[in-house]
PDB file of C-alpha atoms in Angstrom:
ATOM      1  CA  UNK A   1      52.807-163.693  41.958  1.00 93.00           C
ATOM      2  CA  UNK A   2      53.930-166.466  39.666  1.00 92.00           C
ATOM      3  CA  UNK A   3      56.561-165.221  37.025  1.00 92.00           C
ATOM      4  CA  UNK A   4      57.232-169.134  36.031  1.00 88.00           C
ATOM      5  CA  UNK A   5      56.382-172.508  37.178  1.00 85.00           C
ATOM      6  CA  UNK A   6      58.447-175.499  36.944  1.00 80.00           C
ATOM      7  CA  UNK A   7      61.955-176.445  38.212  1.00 78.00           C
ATOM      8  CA  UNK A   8      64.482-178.238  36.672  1.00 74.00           C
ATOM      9  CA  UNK A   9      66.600-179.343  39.803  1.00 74.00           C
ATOM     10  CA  UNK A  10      66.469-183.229  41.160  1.00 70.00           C
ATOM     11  CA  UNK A  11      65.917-182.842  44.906  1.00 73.00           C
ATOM     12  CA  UNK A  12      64.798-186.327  46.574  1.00 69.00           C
ATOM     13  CA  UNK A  13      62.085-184.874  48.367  1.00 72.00           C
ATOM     14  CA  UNK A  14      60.554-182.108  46.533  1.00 74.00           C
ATOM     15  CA  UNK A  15      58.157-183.610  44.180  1.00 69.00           C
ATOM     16  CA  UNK A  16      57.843-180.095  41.563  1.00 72.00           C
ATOM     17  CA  UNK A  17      60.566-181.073  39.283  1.00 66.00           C
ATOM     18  CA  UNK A  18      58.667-184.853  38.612  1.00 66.00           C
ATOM     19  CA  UNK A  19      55.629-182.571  38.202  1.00 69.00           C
ATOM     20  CA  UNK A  20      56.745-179.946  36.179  1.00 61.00           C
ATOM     21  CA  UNK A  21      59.141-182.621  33.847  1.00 65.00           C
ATOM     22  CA  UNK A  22      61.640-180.467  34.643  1.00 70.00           C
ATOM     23  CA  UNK A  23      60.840-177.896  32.400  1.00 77.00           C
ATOM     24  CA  UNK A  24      60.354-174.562  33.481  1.00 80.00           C
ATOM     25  CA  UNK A  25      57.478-172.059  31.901  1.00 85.00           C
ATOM     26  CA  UNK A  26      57.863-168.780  32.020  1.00 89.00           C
ATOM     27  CA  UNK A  27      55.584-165.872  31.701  1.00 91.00           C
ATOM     28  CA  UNK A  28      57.262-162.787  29.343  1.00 93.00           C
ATOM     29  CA  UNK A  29      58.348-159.959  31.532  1.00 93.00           C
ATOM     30  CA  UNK A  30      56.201-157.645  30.313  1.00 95.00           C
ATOM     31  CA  UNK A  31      53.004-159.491  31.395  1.00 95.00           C
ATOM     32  CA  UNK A  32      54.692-159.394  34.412  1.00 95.00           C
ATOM     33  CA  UNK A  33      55.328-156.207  34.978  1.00 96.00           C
ATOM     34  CA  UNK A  34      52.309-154.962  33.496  1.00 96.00           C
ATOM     35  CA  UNK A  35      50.259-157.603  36.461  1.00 96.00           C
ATOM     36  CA  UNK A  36      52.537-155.566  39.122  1.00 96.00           C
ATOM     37  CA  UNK A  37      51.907-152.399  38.245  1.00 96.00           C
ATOM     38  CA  UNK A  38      48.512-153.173  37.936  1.00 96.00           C
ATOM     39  CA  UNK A  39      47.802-154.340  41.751  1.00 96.00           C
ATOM     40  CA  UNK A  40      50.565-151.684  42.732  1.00 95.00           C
ATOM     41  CA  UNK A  41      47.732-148.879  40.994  1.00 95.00           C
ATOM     42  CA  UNK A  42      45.121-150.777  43.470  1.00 95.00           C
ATOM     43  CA  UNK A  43      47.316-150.297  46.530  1.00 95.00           C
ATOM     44  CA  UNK A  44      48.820-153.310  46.726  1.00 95.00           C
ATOM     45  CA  UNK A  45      52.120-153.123  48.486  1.00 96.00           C
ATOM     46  CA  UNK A  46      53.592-156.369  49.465  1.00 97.00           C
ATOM     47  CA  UNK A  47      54.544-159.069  46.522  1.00 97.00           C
ATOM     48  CA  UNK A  48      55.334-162.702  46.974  1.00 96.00           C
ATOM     49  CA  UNK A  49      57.160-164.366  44.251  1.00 95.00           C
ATOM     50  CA  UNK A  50      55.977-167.983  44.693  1.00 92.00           C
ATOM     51  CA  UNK A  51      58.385-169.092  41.616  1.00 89.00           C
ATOM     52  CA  UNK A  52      60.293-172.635  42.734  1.00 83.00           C
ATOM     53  CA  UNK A  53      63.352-171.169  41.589  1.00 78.00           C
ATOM     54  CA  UNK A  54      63.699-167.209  40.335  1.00 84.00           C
ATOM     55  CA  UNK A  55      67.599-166.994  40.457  1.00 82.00           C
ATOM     56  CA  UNK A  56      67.528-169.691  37.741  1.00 80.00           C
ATOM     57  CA  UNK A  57      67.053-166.679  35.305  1.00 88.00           C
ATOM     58  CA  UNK A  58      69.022-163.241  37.778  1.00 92.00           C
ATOM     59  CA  UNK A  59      68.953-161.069  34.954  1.00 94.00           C
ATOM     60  CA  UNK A  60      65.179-161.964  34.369  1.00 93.00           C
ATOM     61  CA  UNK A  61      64.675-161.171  38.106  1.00 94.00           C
ATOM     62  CA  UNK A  62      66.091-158.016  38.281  1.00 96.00           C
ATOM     63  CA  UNK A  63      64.954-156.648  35.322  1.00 96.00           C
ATOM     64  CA  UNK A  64      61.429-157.000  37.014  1.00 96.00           C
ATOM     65  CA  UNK A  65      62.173-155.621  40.256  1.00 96.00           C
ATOM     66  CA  UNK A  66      63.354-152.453  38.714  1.00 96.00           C
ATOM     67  CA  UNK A  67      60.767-152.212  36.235  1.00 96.00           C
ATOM     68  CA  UNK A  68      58.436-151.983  39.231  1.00 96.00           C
ATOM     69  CA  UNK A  69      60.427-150.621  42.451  1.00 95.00           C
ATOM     70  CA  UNK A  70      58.472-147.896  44.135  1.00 92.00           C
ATOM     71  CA  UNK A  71      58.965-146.487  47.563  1.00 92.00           C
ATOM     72  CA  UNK A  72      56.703-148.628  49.742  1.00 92.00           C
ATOM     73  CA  UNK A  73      56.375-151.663  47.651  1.00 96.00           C
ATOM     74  CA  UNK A  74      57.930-154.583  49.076  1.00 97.00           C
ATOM     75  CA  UNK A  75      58.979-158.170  47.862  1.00 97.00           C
ATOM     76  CA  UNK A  76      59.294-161.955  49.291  1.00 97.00           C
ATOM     77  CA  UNK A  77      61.073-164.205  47.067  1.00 95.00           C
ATOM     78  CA  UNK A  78      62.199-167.644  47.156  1.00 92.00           C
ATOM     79  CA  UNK A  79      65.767-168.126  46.456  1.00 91.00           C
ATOM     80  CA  UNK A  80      68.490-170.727  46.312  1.00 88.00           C
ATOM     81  CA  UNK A  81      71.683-170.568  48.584  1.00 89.00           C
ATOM     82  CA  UNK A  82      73.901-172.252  46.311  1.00 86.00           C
ATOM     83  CA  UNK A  83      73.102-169.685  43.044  1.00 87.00           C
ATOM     84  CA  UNK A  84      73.073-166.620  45.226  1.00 91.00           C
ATOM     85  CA  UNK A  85      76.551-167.438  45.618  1.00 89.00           C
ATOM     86  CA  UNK A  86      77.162-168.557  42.106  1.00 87.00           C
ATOM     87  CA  UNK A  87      75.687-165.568  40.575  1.00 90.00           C
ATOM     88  CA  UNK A  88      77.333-163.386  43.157  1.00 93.00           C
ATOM     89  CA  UNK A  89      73.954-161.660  44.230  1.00 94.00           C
ATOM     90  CA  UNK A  90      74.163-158.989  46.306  1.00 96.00           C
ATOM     91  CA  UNK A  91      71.625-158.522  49.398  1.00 97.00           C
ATOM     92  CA  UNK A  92      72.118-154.765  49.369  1.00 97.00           C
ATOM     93  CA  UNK A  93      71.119-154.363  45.738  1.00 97.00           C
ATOM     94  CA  UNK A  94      68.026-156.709  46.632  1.00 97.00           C
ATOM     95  CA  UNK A  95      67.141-154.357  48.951  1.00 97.00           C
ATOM     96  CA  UNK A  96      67.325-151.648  47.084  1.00 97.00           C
ATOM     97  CA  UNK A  97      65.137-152.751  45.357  1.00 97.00           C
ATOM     98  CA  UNK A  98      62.162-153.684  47.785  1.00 97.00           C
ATOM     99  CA  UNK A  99      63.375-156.913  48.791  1.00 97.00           C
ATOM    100  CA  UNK A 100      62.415-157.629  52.391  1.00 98.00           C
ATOM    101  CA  UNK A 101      62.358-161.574  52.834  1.00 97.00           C
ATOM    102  CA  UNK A 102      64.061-164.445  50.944  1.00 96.00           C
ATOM    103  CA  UNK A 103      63.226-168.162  51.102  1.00 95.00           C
ATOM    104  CA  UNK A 104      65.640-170.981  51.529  1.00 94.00           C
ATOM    105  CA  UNK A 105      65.255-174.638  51.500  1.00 91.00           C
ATOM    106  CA  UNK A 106      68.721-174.862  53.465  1.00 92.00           C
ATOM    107  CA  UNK A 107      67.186-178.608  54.671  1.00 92.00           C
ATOM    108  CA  UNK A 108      70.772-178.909  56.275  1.00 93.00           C
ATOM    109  CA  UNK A 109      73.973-177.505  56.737  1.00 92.00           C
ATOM    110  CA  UNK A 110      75.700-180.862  56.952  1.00 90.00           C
ATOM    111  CA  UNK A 111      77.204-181.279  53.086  1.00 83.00           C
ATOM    112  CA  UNK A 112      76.849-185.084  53.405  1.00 84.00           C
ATOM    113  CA  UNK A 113      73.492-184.653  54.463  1.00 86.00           C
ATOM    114  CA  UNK A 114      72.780-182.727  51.329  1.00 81.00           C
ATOM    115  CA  UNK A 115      74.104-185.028  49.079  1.00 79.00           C
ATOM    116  CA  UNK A 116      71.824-187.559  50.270  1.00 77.00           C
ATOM    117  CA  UNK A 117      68.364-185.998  48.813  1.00 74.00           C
ATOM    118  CA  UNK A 118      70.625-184.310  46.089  1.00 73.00           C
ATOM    119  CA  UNK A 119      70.581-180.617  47.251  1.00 74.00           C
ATOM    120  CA  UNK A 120      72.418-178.555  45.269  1.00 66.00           C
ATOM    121  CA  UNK A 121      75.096-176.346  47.714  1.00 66.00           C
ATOM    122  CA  UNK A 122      78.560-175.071  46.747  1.00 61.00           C
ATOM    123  CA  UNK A 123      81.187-177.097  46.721  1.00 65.00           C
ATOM    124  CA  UNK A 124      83.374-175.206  48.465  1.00 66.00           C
ATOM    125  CA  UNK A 125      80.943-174.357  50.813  1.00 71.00           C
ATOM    126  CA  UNK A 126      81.432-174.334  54.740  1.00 82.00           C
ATOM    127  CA  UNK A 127      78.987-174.549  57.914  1.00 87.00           C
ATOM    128  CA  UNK A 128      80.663-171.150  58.533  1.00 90.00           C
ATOM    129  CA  UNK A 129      80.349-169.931  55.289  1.00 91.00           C
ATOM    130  CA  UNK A 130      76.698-170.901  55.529  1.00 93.00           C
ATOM    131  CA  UNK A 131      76.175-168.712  58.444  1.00 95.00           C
ATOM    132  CA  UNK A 132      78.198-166.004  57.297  1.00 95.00           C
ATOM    133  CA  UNK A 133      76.232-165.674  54.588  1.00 95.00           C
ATOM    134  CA  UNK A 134      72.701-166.307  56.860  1.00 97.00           C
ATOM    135  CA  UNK A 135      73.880-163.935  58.965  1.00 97.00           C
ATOM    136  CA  UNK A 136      74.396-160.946  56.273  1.00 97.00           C
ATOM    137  CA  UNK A 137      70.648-160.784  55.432  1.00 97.00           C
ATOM    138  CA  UNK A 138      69.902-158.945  58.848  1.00 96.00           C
ATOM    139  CA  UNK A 139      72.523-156.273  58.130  1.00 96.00           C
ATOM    140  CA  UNK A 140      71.051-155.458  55.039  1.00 97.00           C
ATOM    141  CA  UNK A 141      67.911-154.929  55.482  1.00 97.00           C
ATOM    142  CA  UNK A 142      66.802-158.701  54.585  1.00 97.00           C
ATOM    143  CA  UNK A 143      64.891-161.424  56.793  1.00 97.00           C
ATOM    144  CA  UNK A 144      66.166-164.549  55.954  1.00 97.00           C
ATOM    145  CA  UNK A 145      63.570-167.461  55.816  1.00 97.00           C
ATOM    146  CA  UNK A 146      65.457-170.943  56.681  1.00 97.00           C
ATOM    147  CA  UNK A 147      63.633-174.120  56.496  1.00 96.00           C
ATOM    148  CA  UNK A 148      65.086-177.469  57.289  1.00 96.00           C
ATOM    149  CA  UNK A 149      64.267-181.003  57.309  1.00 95.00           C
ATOM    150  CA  UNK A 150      64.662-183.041  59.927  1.00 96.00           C
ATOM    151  CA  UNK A 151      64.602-187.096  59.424  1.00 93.00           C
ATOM    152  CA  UNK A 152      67.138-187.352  56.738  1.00 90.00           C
ATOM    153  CA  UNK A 153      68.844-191.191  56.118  1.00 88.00           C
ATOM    154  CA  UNK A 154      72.457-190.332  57.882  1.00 91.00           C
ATOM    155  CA  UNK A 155      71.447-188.402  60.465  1.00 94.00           C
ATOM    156  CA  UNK A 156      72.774-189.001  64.067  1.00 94.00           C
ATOM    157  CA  UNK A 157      72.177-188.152  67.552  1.00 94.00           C
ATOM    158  CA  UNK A 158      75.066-185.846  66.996  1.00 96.00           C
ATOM    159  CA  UNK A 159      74.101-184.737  64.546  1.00 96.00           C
ATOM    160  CA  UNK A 160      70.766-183.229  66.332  1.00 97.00           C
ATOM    161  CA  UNK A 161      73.388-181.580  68.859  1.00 97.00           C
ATOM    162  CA  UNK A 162      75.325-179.904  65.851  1.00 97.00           C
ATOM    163  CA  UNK A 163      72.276-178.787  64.403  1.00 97.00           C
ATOM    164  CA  UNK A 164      70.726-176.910  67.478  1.00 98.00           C
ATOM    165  CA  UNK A 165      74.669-175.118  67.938  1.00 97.00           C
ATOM    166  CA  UNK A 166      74.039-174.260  64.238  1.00 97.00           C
ATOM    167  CA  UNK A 167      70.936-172.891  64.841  1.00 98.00           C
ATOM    168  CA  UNK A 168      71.861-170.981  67.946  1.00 97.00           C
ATOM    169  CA  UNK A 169      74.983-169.214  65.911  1.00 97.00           C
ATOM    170  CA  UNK A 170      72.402-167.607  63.074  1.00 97.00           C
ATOM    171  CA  UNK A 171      69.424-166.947  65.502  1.00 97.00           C
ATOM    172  CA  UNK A 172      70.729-164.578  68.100  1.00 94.00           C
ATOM    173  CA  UNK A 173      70.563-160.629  69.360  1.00 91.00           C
ATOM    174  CA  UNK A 174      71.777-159.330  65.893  1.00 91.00           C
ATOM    175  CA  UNK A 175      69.720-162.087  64.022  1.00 95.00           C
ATOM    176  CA  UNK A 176      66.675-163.282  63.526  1.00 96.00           C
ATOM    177  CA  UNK A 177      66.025-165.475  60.734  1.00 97.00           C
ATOM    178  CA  UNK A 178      62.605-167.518  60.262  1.00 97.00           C
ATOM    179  CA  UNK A 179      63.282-171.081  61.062  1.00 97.00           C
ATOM    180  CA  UNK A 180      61.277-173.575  59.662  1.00 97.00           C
ATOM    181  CA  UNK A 181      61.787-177.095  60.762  1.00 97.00           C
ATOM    182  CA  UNK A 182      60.279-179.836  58.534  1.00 96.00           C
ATOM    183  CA  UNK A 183      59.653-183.567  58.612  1.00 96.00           C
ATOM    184  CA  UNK A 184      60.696-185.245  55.712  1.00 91.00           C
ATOM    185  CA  UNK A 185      57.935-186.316  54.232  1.00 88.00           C
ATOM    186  CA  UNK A 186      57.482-189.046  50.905  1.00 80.00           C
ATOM    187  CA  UNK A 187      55.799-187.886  47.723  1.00 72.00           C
ATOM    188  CA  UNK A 188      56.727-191.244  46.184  1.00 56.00           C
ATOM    189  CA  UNK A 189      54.473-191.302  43.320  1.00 56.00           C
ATOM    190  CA  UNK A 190      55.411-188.163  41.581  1.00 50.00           C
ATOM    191  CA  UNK A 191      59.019-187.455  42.942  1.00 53.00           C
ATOM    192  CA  UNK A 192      62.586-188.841  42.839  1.00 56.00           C
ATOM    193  CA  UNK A 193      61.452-189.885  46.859  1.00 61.00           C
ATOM    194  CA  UNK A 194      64.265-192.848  47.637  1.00 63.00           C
ATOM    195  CA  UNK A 195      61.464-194.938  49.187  1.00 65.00           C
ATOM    196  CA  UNK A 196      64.041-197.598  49.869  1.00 68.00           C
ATOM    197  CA  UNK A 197      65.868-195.890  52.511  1.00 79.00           C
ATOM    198  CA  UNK A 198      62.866-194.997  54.578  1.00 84.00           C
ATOM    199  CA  UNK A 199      59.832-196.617  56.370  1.00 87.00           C
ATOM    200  CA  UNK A 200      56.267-195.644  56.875  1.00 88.00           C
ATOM    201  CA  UNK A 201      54.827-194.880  60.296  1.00 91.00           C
ATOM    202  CA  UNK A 202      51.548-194.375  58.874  1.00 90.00           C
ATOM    203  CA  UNK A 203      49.760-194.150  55.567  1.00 85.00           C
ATOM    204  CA  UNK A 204      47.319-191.505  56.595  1.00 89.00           C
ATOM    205  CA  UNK A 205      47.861-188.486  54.150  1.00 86.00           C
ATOM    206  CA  UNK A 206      45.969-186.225  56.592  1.00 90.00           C
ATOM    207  CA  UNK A 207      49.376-186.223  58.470  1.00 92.00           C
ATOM    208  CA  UNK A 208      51.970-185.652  55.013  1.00 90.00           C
ATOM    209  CA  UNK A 209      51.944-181.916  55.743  1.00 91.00           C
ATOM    210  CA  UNK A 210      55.906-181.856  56.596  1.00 93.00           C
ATOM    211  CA  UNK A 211      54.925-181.431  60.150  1.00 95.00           C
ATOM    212  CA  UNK A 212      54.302-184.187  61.126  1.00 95.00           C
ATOM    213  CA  UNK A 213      57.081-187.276  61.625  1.00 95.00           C
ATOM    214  CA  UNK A 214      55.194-190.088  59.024  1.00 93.00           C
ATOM    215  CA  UNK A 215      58.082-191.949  58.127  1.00 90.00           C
ATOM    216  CA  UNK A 216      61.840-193.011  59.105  1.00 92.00           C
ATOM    217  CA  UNK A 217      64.807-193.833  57.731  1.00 90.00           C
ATOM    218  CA  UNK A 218      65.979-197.429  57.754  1.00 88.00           C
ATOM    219  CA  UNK A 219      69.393-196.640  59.405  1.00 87.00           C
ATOM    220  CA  UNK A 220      67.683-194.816  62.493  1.00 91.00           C
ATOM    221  CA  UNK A 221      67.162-196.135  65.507  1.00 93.00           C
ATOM    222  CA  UNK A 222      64.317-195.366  68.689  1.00 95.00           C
ATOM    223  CA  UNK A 223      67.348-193.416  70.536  1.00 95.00           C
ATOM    224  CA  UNK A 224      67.973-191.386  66.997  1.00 95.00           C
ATOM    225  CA  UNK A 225      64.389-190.820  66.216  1.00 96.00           C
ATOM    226  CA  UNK A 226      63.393-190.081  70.286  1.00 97.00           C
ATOM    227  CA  UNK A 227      66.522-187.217  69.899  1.00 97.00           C
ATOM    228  CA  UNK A 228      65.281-185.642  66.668  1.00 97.00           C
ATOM    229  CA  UNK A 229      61.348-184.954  68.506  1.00 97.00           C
ATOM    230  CA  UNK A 230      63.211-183.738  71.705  1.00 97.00           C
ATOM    231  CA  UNK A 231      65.670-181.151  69.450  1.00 98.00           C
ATOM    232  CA  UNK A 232      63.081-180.205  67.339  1.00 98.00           C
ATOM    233  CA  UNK A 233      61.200-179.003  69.959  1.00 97.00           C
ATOM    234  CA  UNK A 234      64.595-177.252  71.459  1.00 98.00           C
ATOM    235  CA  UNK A 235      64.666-175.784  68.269  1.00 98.00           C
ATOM    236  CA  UNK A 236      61.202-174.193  68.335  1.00 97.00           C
ATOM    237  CA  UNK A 237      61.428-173.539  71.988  1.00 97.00           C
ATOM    238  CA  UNK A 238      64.535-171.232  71.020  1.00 97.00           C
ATOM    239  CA  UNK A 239      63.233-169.283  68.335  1.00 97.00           C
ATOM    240  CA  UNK A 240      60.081-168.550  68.971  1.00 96.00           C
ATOM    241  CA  UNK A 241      58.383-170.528  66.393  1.00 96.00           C
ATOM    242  CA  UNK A 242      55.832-172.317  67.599  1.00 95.00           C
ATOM    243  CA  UNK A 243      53.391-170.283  65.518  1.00 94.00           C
ATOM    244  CA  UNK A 244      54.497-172.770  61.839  1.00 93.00           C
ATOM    245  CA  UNK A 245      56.585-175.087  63.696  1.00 96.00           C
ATOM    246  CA  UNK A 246      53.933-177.231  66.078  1.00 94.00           C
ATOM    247  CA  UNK A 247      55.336-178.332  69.455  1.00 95.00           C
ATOM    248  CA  UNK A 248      55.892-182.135  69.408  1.00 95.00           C
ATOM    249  CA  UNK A 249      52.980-182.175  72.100  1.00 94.00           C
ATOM    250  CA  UNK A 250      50.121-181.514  69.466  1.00 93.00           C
ATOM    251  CA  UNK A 251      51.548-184.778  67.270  1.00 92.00           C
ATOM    252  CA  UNK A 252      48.633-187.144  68.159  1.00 93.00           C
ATOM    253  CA  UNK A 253      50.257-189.722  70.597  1.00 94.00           C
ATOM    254  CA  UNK A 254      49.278-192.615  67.905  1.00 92.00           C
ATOM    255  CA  UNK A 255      51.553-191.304  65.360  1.00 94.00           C
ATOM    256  CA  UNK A 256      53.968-190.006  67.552  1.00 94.00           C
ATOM    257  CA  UNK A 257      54.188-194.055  68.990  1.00 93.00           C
ATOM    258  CA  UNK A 258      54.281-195.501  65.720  1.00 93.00           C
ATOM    259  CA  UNK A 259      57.184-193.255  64.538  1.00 95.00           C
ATOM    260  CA  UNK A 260      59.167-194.172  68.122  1.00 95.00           C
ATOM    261  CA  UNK A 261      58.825-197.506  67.904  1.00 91.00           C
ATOM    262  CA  UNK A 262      59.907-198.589  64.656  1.00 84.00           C
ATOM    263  CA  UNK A 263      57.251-201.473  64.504  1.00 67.00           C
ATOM    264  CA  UNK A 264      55.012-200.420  61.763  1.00 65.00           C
ATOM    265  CA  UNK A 265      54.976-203.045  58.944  1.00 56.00           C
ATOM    266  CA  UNK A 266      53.838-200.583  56.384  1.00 59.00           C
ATOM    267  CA  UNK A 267      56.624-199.703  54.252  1.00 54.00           C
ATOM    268  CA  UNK A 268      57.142-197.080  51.357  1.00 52.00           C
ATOM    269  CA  UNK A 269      56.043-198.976  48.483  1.00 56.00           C
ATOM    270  CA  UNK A 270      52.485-199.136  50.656  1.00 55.00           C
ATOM    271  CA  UNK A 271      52.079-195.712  49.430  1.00 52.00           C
ATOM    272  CA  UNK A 272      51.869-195.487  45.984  1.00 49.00           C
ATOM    273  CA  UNK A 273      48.829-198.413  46.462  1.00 46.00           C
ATOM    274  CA  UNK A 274      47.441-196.243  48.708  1.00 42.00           C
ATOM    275  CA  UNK A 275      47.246-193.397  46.690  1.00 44.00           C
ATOM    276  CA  UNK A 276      45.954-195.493  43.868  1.00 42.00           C
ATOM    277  CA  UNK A 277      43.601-196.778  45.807  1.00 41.00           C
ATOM    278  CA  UNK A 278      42.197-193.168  46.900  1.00 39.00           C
ATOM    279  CA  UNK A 279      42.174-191.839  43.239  1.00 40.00           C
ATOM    280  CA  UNK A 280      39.828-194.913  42.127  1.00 36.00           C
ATOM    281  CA  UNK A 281      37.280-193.551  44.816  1.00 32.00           C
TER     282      UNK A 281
END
């Protein structure tokens, strides 16, 4: 279910707000509720809310789910961290009201890290806070769906050790979040994409799924980028994810070469041609 479309964030590597213009277009609530109730009359019990960013509008949101809460209905939705705790939204009223599973792009938990593809998070926010708050979805009710991106400029081969410890403390006995791990991946003709921090390893879009590593940052080195493959697949190994998170052994070994080595003279203003070239076809 789509209750609006649009968002009017600035994220580096999401490429909706270029498309969108940043505006945001809702449907009314009624139409909305009246679709619901609708497909909940023609036994229809599980809702996704595929909207970029519902918590941009909380009263909207809620006025929805308890227009059409009904024992055995249940609801995904996609959520930011950094407004659930601005708009002090509570997990147990969410599930209350037929909330099962929420969506994050957490992309990192490193604050510098977020600042560099211009991620919104809390300023007084903590790595513990983080998974504190991670961590309370399970004891109410709520599976918490994490995905992160792996191949951001800064990153270091510490970093990758930090991030599998981080990972470990929300994904345990009493917890168990969906991870999704992500390659970041450039959308450079309709996003904010900083395509001068970052090099191509190929200019195949067949491969510009996310899961696949297609490009690299100019600061990273064949040690940094080797580390990232081996704790991504620690990563999936660990949580049991292998199911949307491909092992690093079914990247074809072209690709996977290419992104190692560092030698590929195609850079990140190749693309847009590309792409131009394609839509001529």
């Amino acid at each position: 279910i789509y209750t609006a479309r649009g968002c009017n964030r600035s994220c580096a590597f999401c490429s909706v707000q270029r498309e969108s213009r940043q505006t945001v277009l809702k449907k009314s609530q009624d139409c909305v509720i009246d679709e619901i109730l609708y497909l909940e009359s023609q036994g229809i019990g599980y809702f996704s809310f595929k909207d970029e960013d519902i918590l941009s509008d909380p009263e909207r949101m809620f006025n929805i789910l308890e227009a059409v809460h009904k024992e055995g209905v249940f609801f995904k939705i996609r959520a930011r961290y950094d407004e659930m705790i601005q708009h002090k939204i509570s997990l147990k009223r969410l599930h209350m009201l037929g909330v099962v599973e929420i969506q994050y792009g957490i992309e990192s938990p490193d604050i510098y890290l977020q600042r560099n593809i211009s991620k919104g998070f809390p300023k007084d926010s903590s790595e513990d806070n983080l998974i504190e708050f991670i961590l309370a979805h399970e004891k109410n009710g709520i599976k918490a769906n994490c995905s992160f991106i792996l191949g951001i400029s800064g990153e270091t081969s510490e970093y990758y050790n930090e991030l599998f410890e981080f990972i470990k403390k929300i994904y345990n006995k009493e917890s168990t979040p969906k991870i999704y791990m992500n390659f970041f991946t450039p959308h450079p003709i309709n996003s904010q994409f900083p395509i001068q921090n970052y090099v191509l390893a190929t200019n195949d879009l067949n491969y510009f799924t996310h899961k696949y590593p297609v490009c690299y940052a100019q600061d990273s080195t064949y040690g940094k980028r080797k580390k990232m493959l081996e704790i991504y697949d620690r990563i999936v190994e660990y949580t049991n994810s292998s199911l949307y998170n491909p092992p690093i052994s079914k990247i074809p070994e072209k690709l996977k070469r290419a992104f190692l080595s560092g030698q590929s003279k195609l850079t990140s203003k190749d693309m847009p041609q590309y792409i131009n070239k394609e839509k001529s076809l």
